[in-house]
């Protein structure tokens, strides 16, 4: 499918493929298309770049990727929004692809800094959890002692 496409599209596809560790042959859909997670994510990234950065229509994107209808493009765009919001690995792949393509976007913010901040938050939450767990154990022991004292 990529043979007849523009050099700009080739550049985008090659960047998506290299960052997502897929080949162009499996990125484009055909009757033997695979629905493995990493391939689907790569298609989502491609759809998002073609839609957001290049301004292509749903039907044009459908034709490029080989989807059956434009609804698949709409679904891929919606999933991109969800994954980009909630999935750190996906956001990192998408950001790396945008950086490779030289596209300035909010997604190119220093992700490593965000990861360090998240690790700090996780460390604090783990300490709080551990304190709550210890307090729960202490209360269980106290209840056990009270049962023995008053129920027997």
PDB file of C-alpha atoms in Angstrom:
ATOM      1  CA  UNK A   1       0.000   0.000   0.000  1.00  0.00           C
ATOM      2  CA  UNK A   2       2.808   2.436   0.754  1.00  0.00           C
ATOM      3  CA  UNK A   3       4.401   2.075  -2.708  1.00  0.00           C
ATOM      4  CA  UNK A   4       2.202   4.706  -4.354  1.00  0.00           C
ATOM      5  CA  UNK A   5       2.100   7.150  -1.433  1.00  0.00           C
ATOM      6  CA  UNK A   6       3.873  10.472  -1.063  1.00  0.00           C
ATOM      7  CA  UNK A   7       7.300  10.824   0.516  1.00  0.00           C
ATOM      8  CA  UNK A   8       5.707  12.666   3.464  1.00  0.00           C
ATOM      9  CA  UNK A   9       3.416   9.709   4.135  1.00  0.00           C
ATOM     10  CA  UNK A  10       6.373   7.325   3.811  1.00  0.00           C
ATOM     11  CA  UNK A  11       8.264   9.375   6.392  1.00  0.00           C
ATOM     12  CA  UNK A  12       5.304   9.245   8.810  1.00  0.00           C
ATOM     13  CA  UNK A  13       4.794   5.512   8.290  1.00  0.00           C
ATOM     14  CA  UNK A  14       8.501   4.765   8.733  1.00  0.00           C
ATOM     15  CA  UNK A  15       8.604   6.793  11.945  1.00  0.00           C
ATOM     16  CA  UNK A  16       5.508   5.056  13.354  1.00  0.00           C
ATOM     17  CA  UNK A  17       6.893   1.656  12.366  1.00  0.00           C
ATOM     18  CA  UNK A  18      10.323   2.247  13.889  1.00  0.00           C
ATOM     19  CA  UNK A  19       8.912   3.602  17.168  1.00  0.00           C
ATOM     20  CA  UNK A  20       6.229   0.916  17.478  1.00  0.00           C
ATOM     21  CA  UNK A  21       8.434  -1.950  16.290  1.00  0.00           C
ATOM     22  CA  UNK A  22       6.175  -3.026  13.413  1.00  0.00           C
ATOM     23  CA  UNK A  23       6.725  -3.330   9.687  1.00  0.00           C
ATOM     24  CA  UNK A  24       4.799  -1.313   7.088  1.00  0.00           C
ATOM     25  CA  UNK A  25       3.403  -4.571   5.672  1.00  0.00           C
ATOM     26  CA  UNK A  26       1.448  -5.342   8.844  1.00  0.00           C
ATOM     27  CA  UNK A  27       0.622  -1.704   9.646  1.00  0.00           C
ATOM     28  CA  UNK A  28      -1.754  -1.468   6.701  1.00  0.00           C
ATOM     29  CA  UNK A  29      -4.924  -3.551   6.862  1.00  0.00           C
ATOM     30  CA  UNK A  30      -5.861  -6.201   4.336  1.00  0.00           C
ATOM     31  CA  UNK A  31      -7.906  -9.386   4.462  1.00  0.00           C
ATOM     32  CA  UNK A  32      -5.221 -10.989   6.673  1.00  0.00           C
ATOM     33  CA  UNK A  33      -4.890  -8.006   9.021  1.00  0.00           C
ATOM     34  CA  UNK A  34      -3.722  -8.705  12.550  1.00  0.00           C
ATOM     35  CA  UNK A  35      -5.314  -7.245  15.643  1.00  0.00           C
ATOM     36  CA  UNK A  36      -2.386  -7.666  17.998  1.00  0.00           C
ATOM     37  CA  UNK A  37      -2.143  -4.909  20.577  1.00  0.00           C
ATOM     38  CA  UNK A  38       1.132  -3.338  19.412  1.00  0.00           C
ATOM     39  CA  UNK A  39      -0.067  -3.304  15.789  1.00  0.00           C
ATOM     40  CA  UNK A  40      -3.406  -1.730  16.722  1.00  0.00           C
ATOM     41  CA  UNK A  41      -1.586   0.922  18.785  1.00  0.00           C
ATOM     42  CA  UNK A  42       0.689   1.691  15.835  1.00  0.00           C
ATOM     43  CA  UNK A  43      -2.362   2.144  13.589  1.00  0.00           C
ATOM     44  CA  UNK A  44      -3.916   4.441  16.194  1.00  0.00           C
ATOM     45  CA  UNK A  45      -0.787   6.582  16.229  1.00  0.00           C
ATOM     46  CA  UNK A  46      -0.765   6.729  12.434  1.00  0.00           C
ATOM     47  CA  UNK A  47      -4.461   7.674  12.326  1.00  0.00           C
ATOM     48  CA  UNK A  48      -3.951  10.360  14.943  1.00  0.00           C
ATOM     49  CA  UNK A  49      -1.009  11.933  13.142  1.00  0.00           C
ATOM     50  CA  UNK A  50      -2.807  11.870   9.796  1.00  0.00           C
ATOM     51  CA  UNK A  51      -5.931  13.410  11.370  1.00  0.00           C
ATOM     52  CA  UNK A  52      -4.469  15.916  13.857  1.00  0.00           C
ATOM     53  CA  UNK A  53      -1.232  16.961  12.213  1.00  0.00           C
ATOM     54  CA  UNK A  54      -1.922  16.502   8.488  1.00  0.00           C
ATOM     55  CA  UNK A  55      -5.627  17.329   8.456  1.00  0.00           C
ATOM     56  CA  UNK A  56      -6.716  14.350   6.365  1.00  0.00           C
ATOM     57  CA  UNK A  57     -10.368  13.313   6.321  1.00  0.00           C
ATOM     58  CA  UNK A  58     -11.719  10.083   7.783  1.00  0.00           C
ATOM     59  CA  UNK A  59     -12.312   8.682   4.294  1.00  0.00           C
ATOM     60  CA  UNK A  60      -8.798   9.526   3.105  1.00  0.00           C
ATOM     61  CA  UNK A  61      -7.288   7.889   6.200  1.00  0.00           C
ATOM     62  CA  UNK A  62      -9.561   4.868   5.671  1.00  0.00           C
ATOM     63  CA  UNK A  63      -8.230   4.507   2.134  1.00  0.00           C
ATOM     64  CA  UNK A  64      -4.595   4.864   3.212  1.00  0.00           C
ATOM     65  CA  UNK A  65      -4.752   2.313   6.033  1.00  0.00           C
ATOM     66  CA  UNK A  66      -7.188  -0.050   4.393  1.00  0.00           C
ATOM     67  CA  UNK A  67     -10.017   0.090   6.891  1.00  0.00           C
ATOM     68  CA  UNK A  68     -13.414  -1.147   5.680  1.00  0.00           C
ATOM     69  CA  UNK A  69     -15.174   2.128   6.480  1.00  0.00           C
ATOM     70  CA  UNK A  70     -14.643   5.510   8.082  1.00  0.00           C
ATOM     71  CA  UNK A  71     -16.116   4.306  11.397  1.00  0.00           C
ATOM     72  CA  UNK A  72     -12.897   2.370  12.009  1.00  0.00           C
ATOM     73  CA  UNK A  73     -10.982   5.649  11.725  1.00  0.00           C
ATOM     74  CA  UNK A  74     -13.350   7.343  14.177  1.00  0.00           C
ATOM     75  CA  UNK A  75     -12.919   4.428  16.594  1.00  0.00           C
ATOM     76  CA  UNK A  76      -9.116   4.583  16.270  1.00  0.00           C
ATOM     77  CA  UNK A  77      -9.196   8.324  16.995  1.00  0.00           C
ATOM     78  CA  UNK A  78     -11.360   7.809  20.095  1.00  0.00           C
ATOM     79  CA  UNK A  79      -9.103   5.017  21.349  1.00  0.00           C
ATOM     80  CA  UNK A  80      -6.096   7.258  20.753  1.00  0.00           C
ATOM     81  CA  UNK A  81      -7.609   9.916  23.020  1.00  0.00           C
ATOM     82  CA  UNK A  82      -8.247   7.339  25.749  1.00  0.00           C
ATOM     83  CA  UNK A  83      -4.826   5.691  25.470  1.00  0.00           C
ATOM     84  CA  UNK A  84      -2.999   8.989  25.233  1.00  0.00           C
ATOM     85  CA  UNK A  85      -4.697  10.117  28.428  1.00  0.00           C
ATOM     86  CA  UNK A  86      -4.370   6.907  30.455  1.00  0.00           C
ATOM     87  CA  UNK A  87      -1.543   4.808  29.027  1.00  0.00           C
ATOM     88  CA  UNK A  88       1.960   6.112  29.753  1.00  0.00           C
ATOM     89  CA  UNK A  89       3.703   3.745  27.324  1.00  0.00           C
ATOM     90  CA  UNK A  90       1.360   4.745  24.521  1.00  0.00           C
ATOM     91  CA  UNK A  91       1.848   8.440  25.273  1.00  0.00           C
ATOM     92  CA  UNK A  92       5.607   7.947  25.200  1.00  0.00           C
ATOM     93  CA  UNK A  93       5.450   6.148  21.828  1.00  0.00           C
ATOM     94  CA  UNK A  94       3.230   8.862  20.397  1.00  0.00           C
ATOM     95  CA  UNK A  95       5.459  11.639  21.732  1.00  0.00           C
ATOM     96  CA  UNK A  96       8.606   9.954  20.412  1.00  0.00           C
ATOM     97  CA  UNK A  97       6.995   9.607  16.988  1.00  0.00           C
ATOM     98  CA  UNK A  98       6.040  13.296  16.951  1.00  0.00           C
ATOM     99  CA  UNK A  99       9.579  14.256  17.935  1.00  0.00           C
ATOM    100  CA  UNK A 100      11.003  12.051  15.147  1.00  0.00           C
ATOM    101  CA  UNK A 101       8.766  13.812  12.652  1.00  0.00           C
ATOM    102  CA  UNK A 102       9.718  17.261  13.938  1.00  0.00           C
ATOM    103  CA  UNK A 103       6.136  18.104  14.884  1.00  0.00           C
ATOM    104  CA  UNK A 104       5.797  20.556  17.743  1.00  0.00           C
ATOM    105  CA  UNK A 105       2.998  19.450  20.032  1.00  0.00           C
ATOM    106  CA  UNK A 106       1.936  19.264  23.667  1.00  0.00           C
ATOM    107  CA  UNK A 107       2.805  15.573  23.581  1.00  0.00           C
ATOM    108  CA  UNK A 108       6.525  16.326  23.315  1.00  0.00           C
ATOM    109  CA  UNK A 109       6.699  17.637  26.891  1.00  0.00           C
ATOM    110  CA  UNK A 110       9.457  16.005  28.897  1.00  0.00           C
ATOM    111  CA  UNK A 111       7.891  12.627  29.628  1.00  0.00           C
ATOM    112  CA  UNK A 112      10.803  11.483  31.776  1.00  0.00           C
ATOM    113  CA  UNK A 113      10.092  14.366  34.154  1.00  0.00           C
ATOM    114  CA  UNK A 114       6.449  13.286  34.352  1.00  0.00           C
ATOM    115  CA  UNK A 115       7.553   9.722  35.062  1.00  0.00           C
ATOM    116  CA  UNK A 116       9.828  10.843  37.924  1.00  0.00           C
ATOM    117  CA  UNK A 117       6.999  12.881  39.435  1.00  0.00           C
ATOM    118  CA  UNK A 118       4.651   9.908  39.149  1.00  0.00           C
ATOM    119  CA  UNK A 119       7.212   7.659  40.843  1.00  0.00           C
ATOM    120  CA  UNK A 120       7.449  10.125  43.738  1.00  0.00           C
ATOM    121  CA  UNK A 121       3.669  10.129  44.078  1.00  0.00           C
ATOM    122  CA  UNK A 122       3.618   6.312  43.966  1.00  0.00           C
ATOM    123  CA  UNK A 123       6.255   6.158  46.697  1.00  0.00           C
ATOM    124  CA  UNK A 124       4.188   8.433  48.945  1.00  0.00           C
ATOM    125  CA  UNK A 125       1.034   6.428  48.239  1.00  0.00           C
ATOM    126  CA  UNK A 126       2.852   3.160  49.012  1.00  0.00           C
ATOM    127  CA  UNK A 127       3.957   4.575  52.370  1.00  0.00           C
ATOM    128  CA  UNK A 128       0.397   5.645  53.152  1.00  0.00           C
ATOM    129  CA  UNK A 129      -0.869   2.211  52.172  1.00  0.00           C
ATOM    130  CA  UNK A 130       1.711   0.505  54.367  1.00  0.00           C
ATOM    131  CA  UNK A 131       0.775   2.722  57.332  1.00  0.00           C
ATOM    132  CA  UNK A 132      -2.924   1.938  56.830  1.00  0.00           C
ATOM    133  CA  UNK A 133      -2.176  -1.784  56.560  1.00  0.00           C
ATOM    134  CA  UNK A 134      -0.183  -1.716  59.803  1.00  0.00           C
ATOM    135  CA  UNK A 135      -2.960   0.223  61.548  1.00  0.00           C
ATOM    136  CA  UNK A 136      -5.497  -2.326  60.313  1.00  0.00           C
ATOM    137  CA  UNK A 137      -3.383  -5.178  61.696  1.00  0.00           C
ATOM    138  CA  UNK A 138      -3.082  -3.392  65.040  1.00  0.00           C
ATOM    139  CA  UNK A 139      -6.872  -2.939  65.239  1.00  0.00           C
ATOM    140  CA  UNK A 140      -7.439  -6.613  64.320  1.00  0.00           C
ATOM    141  CA  UNK A 141      -5.142  -7.684  67.139  1.00  0.00           C
ATOM    142  CA  UNK A 142      -6.938  -5.378  69.544  1.00  0.00           C
ATOM    143  CA  UNK A 143     -10.329  -6.773  68.485  1.00  0.00           C
ATOM    144  CA  UNK A 144      -9.057 -10.318  68.942  1.00  0.00           C
ATOM    145  CA  UNK A 145      -7.939  -9.499  72.470  1.00  0.00           C
ATOM    146  CA  UNK A 146     -11.292  -7.891  73.287  1.00  0.00           C
ATOM    147  CA  UNK A 147     -13.195 -10.941  71.989  1.00  0.00           C
ATOM    148  CA  UNK A 148     -11.108 -13.219  74.140  1.00  0.00           C
ATOM    149  CA  UNK A 149     -11.582 -11.023  77.160  1.00  0.00           C
ATOM    150  CA  UNK A 150     -15.365 -10.426  76.906  1.00  0.00           C
ATOM    151  CA  UNK A 151     -16.778 -13.372  74.938  1.00  0.00           C
ATOM    152  CA  UNK A 152     -15.158 -16.217  76.751  1.00  0.00           C
TER     153      UNK A 152
END
